[in-house]
Structures are given as structure tokens and as C-alpha cells.
Tab-separated table of C-alpha atoms and ligand atoms in Angstrom:
chain	number	residue	atom	x	y	z
A	7	MET	CA	202.408	285.507	-98.138
A	8	GLN	CA	202.245	284.325	-94.819
A	9	THR	CA	205.495	283.448	-92.886
A	10	PRO	CA	206.063	280.904	-89.811
A	11	VAL	CA	205.948	281.375	-86.541
A	12	CYS	CA	208.434	279.837	-84.173
A	13	ARG	CA	208.814	278.972	-81.084
A	14	LEU	CA	212.122	279.348	-79.043
A	15	SER	CA	211.972	276.327	-77.062
A	16	HIS	CA	215.665	275.974	-76.267
A	17	LEU	CA	216.861	279.121	-74.889
A	18	ASP	CA	215.734	278.598	-71.251
A	19	LEU	CA	214.054	281.864	-71.147
A	20	PRO	CA	211.790	283.565	-68.957
A	21	ASN	CA	208.913	284.308	-71.058
A	22	ASP	CA	207.384	282.182	-74.125
A	23	VAL	CA	208.794	283.776	-76.487
A	24	PHE	CA	207.385	283.265	-80.781
A	25	ILE	CA	209.430	284.737	-83.484
A	26	LYS	CA	207.615	285.521	-86.896
A	27	ARG	CA	210.267	284.708	-89.912
A	28	ASP	CA	209.917	287.344	-92.082
A	29	ASP	CA	212.904	287.196	-92.724
A	30	LEU	CA	211.364	284.490	-95.204
A	31	TYR	CA	209.814	285.870	-96.834
A	32	PRO	CA	210.657	284.396	-100.006
A	33	PHE	CA	212.284	287.310	-102.151
A	34	SER	CA	215.935	288.740	-102.304
A	35	PHE	CA	216.429	288.007	-99.049
A	36	GLY	CA	213.332	288.222	-96.972
A	37	GLY	CA	212.883	290.883	-94.229
A	38	ASN	CA	210.641	293.985	-94.505
A	39	LYS	CA	211.862	295.224	-97.054
A	40	ALA	CA	210.782	292.674	-99.912
A	41	ARG	CA	207.248	293.035	-98.282
A	42	LYS	CA	206.974	296.651	-98.352
A	43	ALA	CA	209.027	296.529	-102.091
A	44	GLU	CA	205.917	294.061	-103.365
A	45	LEU	CA	203.694	296.079	-102.592
A	46	PHE	CA	205.953	299.427	-104.149
A	47	TRP	CA	206.446	296.898	-107.668
A	48	GLU	CA	201.996	297.096	-107.430
A	49	ASP	CA	201.979	300.439	-107.661
A	50	VAL	CA	204.901	300.577	-110.494
A	51	GLU	CA	203.043	298.725	-112.656
A	52	ALA	CA	200.165	299.708	-112.162
A	53	LEU	CA	201.412	303.735	-113.521
A	54	LYS	CA	203.505	301.558	-116.404
A	55	ALA	CA	206.584	303.562	-114.689
A	56	ASP	CA	209.724	301.998	-116.197
A	57	TYR	CA	212.622	303.752	-113.860
A	58	ILE	CA	212.618	303.338	-110.101
A	59	VAL	CA	215.194	306.048	-108.412
A	60	THR	CA	214.915	305.511	-104.320
A	61	TYR	CA	217.376	307.241	-101.928
A	62	GLY	CA	219.561	304.569	-99.656
A	63	SER	CA	223.167	303.760	-98.587
A	64	SER	CA	224.350	301.316	-101.007
A	65	SER	CA	224.488	298.630	-98.485
A	66	SER	CA	220.988	298.936	-96.710
A	67	ASN	CA	218.444	295.995	-97.486
A	68	HIS	CA	216.555	298.775	-98.177
A	69	CYS	CA	218.653	299.325	-101.969
A	70	ARG	CA	219.247	296.221	-102.172
A	71	VAL	CA	215.863	294.910	-102.173
A	72	ILE	CA	214.984	297.492	-105.172
A	73	ALA	CA	217.591	297.104	-107.052
A	74	ASN	CA	216.856	293.581	-107.438
A	75	LEU	CA	213.352	294.018	-108.241
A	76	ALA	CA	214.249	296.116	-111.150
A	77	ALA	CA	216.443	294.054	-112.150
A	78	ARG	CA	214.175	290.896	-112.093
A	79	ASN	CA	211.705	293.194	-114.113
A	80	GLY	CA	213.706	294.610	-116.941
A	81	ILE	CA	213.345	297.930	-115.524
A	82	PRO	CA	216.646	300.828	-114.564
A	83	CYS	CA	217.002	301.068	-111.044
A	84	LEU	CA	219.600	304.438	-109.951
A	85	LEU	CA	219.744	304.633	-106.222
A	86	ILE	CA	220.511	307.994	-105.053
A	87	ALA	CA	223.464	307.366	-102.147
A	88	PRO	CA	224.835	309.218	-99.678
A	89	GLN	CA	228.363	309.805	-99.697
A	90	GLU	CA	229.533	307.412	-97.309
A	91	LYS	CA	233.075	305.891	-96.269
A	92	SER	CA	232.852	302.501	-98.042
A	93	GLU	CA	233.163	299.430	-96.373
A	94	LYS	CA	233.089	296.598	-98.407
A	95	THR	CA	229.380	294.888	-97.877
A	96	PHE	CA	226.784	292.386	-98.927
A	97	ASN	CA	224.428	294.047	-100.285
A	98	ARG	CA	226.459	296.750	-101.279
A	99	ASP	CA	228.209	294.142	-103.747
A	100	MET	CA	224.538	293.127	-103.965
A	101	THR	CA	223.599	295.902	-105.127
A	102	GLY	CA	226.109	296.069	-108.444
A	103	LEU	CA	225.584	293.148	-109.257
A	104	PHE	CA	221.882	293.779	-109.879
A	105	GLY	CA	222.928	296.929	-112.549
A	106	ALA	CA	221.844	299.787	-110.368
A	107	ASP	CA	222.641	302.903	-110.776
A	108	VAL	CA	224.874	304.542	-107.607
A	109	LEU	CA	224.912	308.445	-107.874
A	110	PRO	CA	226.976	309.709	-103.949
A	111	VAL	CA	225.903	313.029	-102.682
A	112	PRO	CA	226.647	314.744	-99.826
A	113	VAL	CA	223.661	315.295	-97.587
A	114	GLU	CA	222.481	318.552	-97.748
A	115	HIS	CA	222.084	318.542	-100.985
A	116	VAL	CA	219.674	314.714	-101.332
A	117	LYS	CA	216.695	316.070	-101.648
A	118	ASP	CA	217.882	318.393	-104.395
A	119	THR	CA	219.603	315.897	-106.130
A	120	ILE	CA	215.932	313.908	-105.847
A	121	ASP	CA	214.100	316.703	-108.096
A	122	CYS	CA	216.437	317.357	-110.659
A	123	THR	CA	217.261	313.298	-111.511
A	124	LEU	CA	212.993	313.092	-111.641
A	125	GLU	CA	212.904	315.546	-114.556
A	126	LYS	CA	215.014	315.151	-116.005
A	127	LEU	CA	214.493	311.922	-116.569
A	128	ARG	CA	210.627	312.891	-117.490
A	129	GLU	CA	212.954	315.545	-120.363
A	130	ASP	CA	214.228	312.694	-121.358
A	131	GLY	CA	210.880	310.618	-122.044
A	132	TYR	CA	211.148	307.965	-119.022
A	133	SER	CA	207.806	307.918	-116.270
A	134	PRO	CA	210.086	307.861	-112.940
A	135	TYR	CA	208.855	305.848	-110.407
A	136	PHE	CA	210.363	307.621	-106.769
A	137	ILE	CA	210.548	305.371	-103.342
A	138	MET	CA	211.373	306.633	-100.287
A	139	GLY	CA	214.486	305.350	-98.258
A	140	GLY	CA	213.686	302.129	-96.110
A	141	GLY	CA	210.486	302.470	-98.273
A	142	HIS	CA	208.941	305.259	-96.167
A	143	GLY	CA	205.406	305.801	-96.899
A	144	ASN	CA	201.260	304.742	-96.901
A	145	LEU	CA	202.261	301.474	-99.012
A	146	GLY	CA	205.276	300.789	-96.651
A	147	THR	CA	202.451	301.097	-93.486
A	148	GLN	CA	200.375	299.461	-95.364
A	149	ALA	CA	202.912	296.316	-95.970
A	150	TYR	CA	202.674	295.878	-92.022
A	151	VAL	CA	198.907	296.332	-91.220
A	152	ASN	CA	198.554	293.208	-94.039
A	153	VAL	CA	201.887	291.594	-90.589
A	154	TYR	CA	198.985	292.401	-87.855
A	155	GLU	CA	196.900	290.654	-89.596
A	156	GLU	CA	198.411	287.174	-90.259
A	157	ILE	CA	199.367	287.555	-87.013
A	158	ARG	CA	195.815	287.877	-86.118
A	159	ARG	CA	194.799	284.697	-88.633
A	160	TYR	CA	197.258	282.732	-86.271
A	161	GLU	CA	196.018	283.886	-82.923
A	162	GLU	CA	193.090	282.899	-84.266
A	163	GLU	CA	193.641	279.485	-84.907
A	164	LYS	CA	195.396	278.787	-82.003
A	165	GLY	CA	192.890	280.175	-79.885
A	166	TRP	CA	194.953	282.561	-77.432
A	167	LYS	CA	196.411	285.672	-78.120
A	168	PHE	CA	199.690	287.405	-77.817
A	169	ASP	CA	200.703	290.287	-74.742
A	170	ARG	CA	203.031	291.829	-76.498
A	171	ILE	CA	204.878	292.928	-79.913
A	172	PHE	CA	208.400	293.597	-80.543
A	173	HIS	CA	210.454	294.382	-83.711
A	174	ALA	CA	212.855	296.369	-84.557
A	175	SER	CA	212.369	299.862	-86.005
A	176	GLY	CA	214.288	302.209	-88.434
A	177	THR	CA	211.953	304.730	-90.369
A	178	GLY	CA	208.722	304.209	-88.833
A	179	THR	CA	206.517	302.627	-90.953
A	180	THR	CA	207.244	298.580	-90.058
A	181	GLN	CA	206.061	299.795	-86.515
A	182	ALA	CA	202.972	302.292	-88.653
A	183	GLY	CA	201.690	299.794	-90.217
A	184	LEU	CA	201.625	297.255	-87.014
A	185	ILE	CA	200.015	300.094	-84.848
A	186	CYS	CA	197.523	300.848	-87.787
A	187	GLY	CA	196.658	297.477	-88.632
A	188	GLN	CA	195.227	296.870	-84.520
A	189	LEU	CA	194.256	300.399	-84.063
A	190	LEU	CA	191.726	298.811	-87.304
A	191	SER	CA	191.187	295.509	-86.179
A	192	GLY	CA	189.525	296.951	-82.854
A	193	GLU	CA	191.691	295.885	-80.320
A	194	HIS	CA	192.810	298.121	-77.806
A	195	ALA	CA	194.615	296.377	-75.017
A	196	ARG	CA	198.946	294.763	-76.344
A	197	ARG	CA	201.299	297.387	-76.927
A	198	ILE	CA	203.208	297.258	-79.704
A	199	THR	CA	207.228	297.687	-78.619
A	200	GLY	CA	209.738	299.346	-81.321
A	201	ILE	CA	213.202	298.045	-79.831
A	202	SER	CA	215.162	301.775	-81.557
A	203	ILE	CA	218.167	300.818	-84.234
A	204	ALA	CA	219.672	304.410	-83.922
A	205	ARG	CA	217.075	307.478	-83.690
A	206	ARG	CA	216.502	308.849	-80.444
A	207	ASN	CA	213.225	310.397	-78.615
A	208	PRO	CA	211.175	312.783	-79.451
A	209	TYR	CA	212.231	312.473	-83.219
A	210	GLY	CA	212.084	308.763	-83.731
A	211	ARG	CA	208.641	308.383	-82.232
A	212	ASP	CA	207.067	311.281	-83.869
A	213	VAL	CA	208.141	309.819	-87.414
A	214	VAL	CA	206.200	307.327	-85.888
A	215	VAL	CA	202.775	308.894	-85.307
A	216	GLN	CA	203.042	310.729	-88.105
A	217	SER	CA	203.189	307.496	-90.050
A	218	VAL	CA	200.485	306.321	-87.916
A	219	LYS	CA	198.586	309.392	-88.733
A	220	ASP	CA	198.534	309.494	-92.305
A	221	TYR	CA	197.894	306.145	-93.069
A	222	LEU	CA	195.010	306.532	-91.271
A	223	LYS	CA	193.861	309.894	-93.356
A	224	GLU	CA	194.193	307.863	-96.579
A	225	GLN	CA	191.528	305.343	-95.064
A	226	GLY	CA	189.079	307.627	-94.264
A	227	LYS	CA	190.176	306.438	-90.464
A	228	ASP	CA	191.691	309.893	-88.552
A	229	THR	CA	189.293	309.332	-85.475
A	230	LEU	CA	190.852	306.379	-84.613
A	231	TYR	CA	193.977	307.425	-83.874
A	232	GLU	CA	195.506	306.767	-80.180
A	233	ASP	CA	199.090	308.451	-79.023
A	234	LYS	CA	198.788	305.954	-76.342
A	235	TYR	CA	199.682	303.155	-78.116
A	236	VAL	CA	202.427	304.219	-80.069
A	237	GLU	CA	205.374	302.331	-77.487
A	238	PHE	CA	209.726	303.682	-79.454
A	239	VAL	CA	212.404	302.563	-77.398
A	240	ASP	CA	215.502	304.203	-77.613
A	241	ASP	CA	217.734	302.909	-74.743
A	242	TYR	CA	219.089	300.436	-77.053
A	243	THR	CA	220.428	302.415	-80.240
A	244	GLU	CA	224.037	302.119	-79.211
A	245	ASP	CA	226.754	304.930	-80.414
A	246	GLY	CA	223.615	305.019	-83.386
A	247	TYR	CA	223.225	303.304	-86.661
A	248	GLY	CA	225.432	299.487	-87.296
A	249	SER	CA	226.521	299.653	-83.752
A	250	GLY	CA	227.032	296.210	-81.481
A	251	SER	CA	227.736	295.670	-78.163
A	252	PRO	CA	229.260	293.000	-75.857
A	253	ALA	CA	225.470	291.841	-74.933
A	254	ILE	CA	224.302	292.385	-79.127
A	255	ASP	CA	227.155	289.719	-79.953
A	256	ALA	CA	226.205	287.955	-77.262
A	257	TRP	CA	222.461	287.438	-78.817
A	258	ILE	CA	223.209	286.872	-82.373
A	259	ARG	CA	225.833	283.369	-81.245
A	260	ARG	CA	222.977	281.781	-78.546
A	261	MET	CA	219.901	282.334	-80.931
A	262	LEU	CA	221.967	281.670	-84.342
A	263	ILE	CA	223.481	278.144	-81.565
A	264	HIS	CA	220.579	277.042	-80.059
A	265	GLU	CA	217.579	278.053	-82.341
A	266	GLY	CA	219.309	278.092	-85.640
A	267	ILE	CA	218.176	281.797	-86.524
A	268	PRO	CA	220.880	283.826	-88.033
A	269	LEU	CA	220.122	288.101	-86.605
A	270	ASP	CA	222.489	290.925	-86.972
A	271	GLU	CA	224.090	293.970	-85.492
A	272	THR	CA	222.160	296.744	-86.757
A	273	TYR	CA	218.667	295.941	-86.607
A	274	THR	CA	217.148	292.701	-85.232
A	275	GLY	CA	220.260	291.613	-82.957
A	276	LYS	CA	220.326	294.403	-81.250
A	277	ALA	CA	216.466	295.136	-81.511
A	278	PHE	CA	216.223	291.113	-79.184
A	279	ALA	CA	218.778	292.364	-77.130
A	280	GLY	CA	217.383	295.109	-76.435
A	281	MET	CA	213.765	293.210	-76.430
A	282	CYS	CA	215.503	290.692	-73.446
A	283	ASP	CA	216.979	293.611	-71.315
A	284	TYR	CA	213.698	296.026	-71.540
A	285	LEU	CA	211.040	293.341	-70.072
A	286	GLU	CA	213.858	292.165	-68.208
A	287	LYS	CA	213.478	295.174	-66.217
A	288	ASN	CA	209.957	295.451	-66.549
A	289	ARG	CA	210.173	291.862	-65.097
A	290	VAL	CA	207.875	290.765	-67.522
A	291	ILE	CA	207.623	286.751	-66.471
A	292	GLY	CA	205.815	284.335	-68.301
A	293	GLN	CA	204.280	286.293	-70.615
A	294	LYS	CA	203.260	284.844	-74.550
A	295	ILE	CA	205.768	287.467	-76.733
A	296	LEU	CA	205.745	288.167	-80.491
A	297	PHE	CA	209.517	289.212	-82.001
A	298	ILE	CA	208.952	290.154	-85.442
A	299	HIS	CA	212.414	288.836	-87.504
A	300	THR	CA	212.402	291.784	-89.692
A	301	GLY	CA	215.177	290.657	-92.200
A	302	GLY	CA	219.140	291.297	-92.940
A	303	ALA	CA	219.949	288.397	-93.924
A	304	PRO	CA	223.668	289.923	-95.399
A	305	LEU	CA	223.810	291.242	-92.513
A	306	PHE	CA	224.562	288.205	-90.755
A	307	PHE	CA	227.273	287.640	-93.022
A	308	ASP	CA	228.795	291.413	-92.678
A	309	TYR	CA	228.415	290.781	-89.313
A	310	LEU	CA	230.759	287.137	-89.701
A	311	MET	CA	233.240	288.530	-91.719
A	312	LYS	CA	234.434	290.889	-88.704
A	313	ARG	CA	234.387	288.356	-86.569
A	314	ASP	CA	237.145	285.910	-85.048
A	315	TYR	CA	235.739	282.857	-83.273
A	316	ASP	CA	238.287	280.649	-83.744
A	317	GLU	CA	239.485	281.100	-79.947
A	318	CYS	CA	235.989	280.269	-78.582
A	319	THR	CA	236.175	276.288	-77.114
A	320	GLY	CA	232.648	274.346	-77.922
A	321	ALA	CA	231.997	274.517	-74.343
A	322	GLU	CA	232.000	277.891	-73.710
A	323	LEU	CA	229.402	278.446	-76.453
A	324	ARG	CA	227.746	276.015	-74.751
A	325	ASN	CA	227.858	277.617	-71.119
A	326	GLU	CA	226.125	281.062	-72.582
A	327	LYS	CA	222.805	278.957	-72.852
B	9	LIG	C1	214.591	298.502	-92.355
B	9	LIG	C2	214.652	297.629	-91.263
B	9	LIG	C3	214.089	298.009	-90.316
B	9	LIG	C4	213.738	299.075	-89.956
B	9	LIG	O1	212.672	299.594	-90.271
B	9	LIG	P1	211.419	300.219	-90.951
B	9	LIG	O2	210.323	300.128	-91.503
B	9	LIG	O3	212.490	301.317	-91.422
B	9	LIG	O4	210.956	300.997	-89.529
B	9	LIG	C5	214.099	296.563	-89.661
B	9	LIG	N1	215.159	295.600	-89.801
B	9	LIG	C6	215.674	295.301	-91.219
B	9	LIG	C7	215.624	294.017	-90.624
B	9	LIG	C8	215.615	296.779	-92.145
B	9	LIG	O5	216.265	295.864	-93.137
């Protein structure tokens, strides 16, 4: 399913910025987790699995999408979640609405718990299917190899190419998929930059590299790997996962007011703000930039619940442009 690409035309930006609206991907509020989930579901069906187990915080986009998928198809879903302080979030509420079971465990016991749970389910006669946190793995990577193909098709229709691509990078397969798509296409010129939302280097980049290698290996194309194409920027992680900043705040408001596009503090707002700062610092001007909106709409509403906009005047907001 091809998602739309829109040009940002109401903000005065020094580059020609376009957004690929993967947040409009048509399942469960869209986003990259919905794209990945679709491929996992095909695998579940092929293997005739009848129980889905995954890992992630119950407030994550990944868990919401997987719980929705399981509920739609009438099979049980268990979310193994790290023990965390329990904040109310819209994703968590929806996970409940979908009837998924949540099993909270201390982080150090996650791996054992997953192994035991799968074994127990098999003993009980189920055929469980396990999906790694964030939809990690070659199928997750495949989802964004497909997106790279969509981008190429768009460019072919338009008769020009984007100079650079940016997106929020977390567990790494969104970035790995885009990079693999580029390597497989034989185009090697353009930079695909992942703005890290939490992980620091070298770890964050290493995980992307490993995902790229794993996928290429599976395709029998190991020799295509080139290290210089993995750019993982960790300058904008703030205080880690979910932490905001006044700059992120300003971009969320600007993008919603002037372009009508919602961003959130954890992923897309952080990455968009990071991208703008990065472009400025590196004096990139007049280029065609593609930002991939990886979704997370429910997090926009979490963000909104925490804010009080009553004190802002319309004139103040308009001046921020
Ligand atoms: C999970 C997520 C990401 C990061 O994707 P990875 O493939 O884990 O790097 C980016 N944006 C949103 C909205 C997400 O939910």
C-alpha cells in the first residue's frame, strides 16, 4: 500500500522538504509498526500459528498494532512487558481494548520469560508465534525495503530524485530496510540519515549495521554491504526515550498549525526537530529532502494531554513560523 508524499509548502524552510506519510498507512493508526505487522501476519498465516507473543512496553506503538492484529484475526495475544512506571497512555488503553494479556517482568528476566512462555504454550497444544520488540528482524527490514521501492517509484513518476532521506531511528529495522533498499537498487549516492530517538553510538549504529547484514545475507547479497551508508545521528536523544525539549515542542506546534501534520515527542517530533537542526549545522540549503513520517499518532494525543495551550495567543503561534 503506497502512502502519500506531501511537500511542506506553508513553512519557510531553507530546503524543499517533503514528507512520506507512513502515518496514514491504513491499519491501526498507521506507522512503521503497522507496515511491519502486515508482513509478520503473512508469516503467522503461512505457519498456521494460533497465538502471538511479543515483547515491548504496553504503551508502545508496536504492541498496540500487534494486539490489534491478533484481535482482528481472533487469536490470543500475550505482551511480555518490562516492569515500568505505569503512566496512562492511549496505546496502553487500546492494548486493553484489544484484549491482549500483559505479563510484566523485570528487564533482566525478559529473555527467560519469553523462552518459558513459548515452551509452556507449546505444551498446552498451541502453535505460538514470537515477534521481537519493535518488529525487529528481517521481516521488519523487508517492510522498509518495500518503502524504498515506493520512494523510487515516486521519483520515477516525478522525474527527479530526493537528495537526502531522514527518519526517526529506534530499534533499527526501518533504517536497515531503507539502506538495504538502496543497496539492492544499485543506487549508492544518497545519504539516509537515522535520527536516534534514544540509543547512543556505537551501539545504536551497530544494531542497524547488523540488521543490514542479516537481511543482505538472507537475500544472498552479502557483498553489497558498505559501511559508509549507515548514518546514525545520536545528537538529539535528549534524556533518552520519550524525553522532550523546547525545540521539539516548537516543531510539533509549527508542523500542526502550518501543515496540519501531527508529530509526537518520542519519535517523529524529535526526529524532525533533529533533522532541521542537523541541516542548519551542516549548512544544507536548497536541497530536496524527504522525511519519513513513521507514525505514532496516539503519542501525539499523550503529548497534548500533558500540555496547556490556553496561555498562547494566536498571534504568538503565527509568529513562530
Ligand atoms: C518504532 C518507531 C520508530 C522507530 O522505528 P525502528 O524501526 O524501531 O527504528 C519510529 N517512529 C515511530 C512512530 C515508531 O513507533
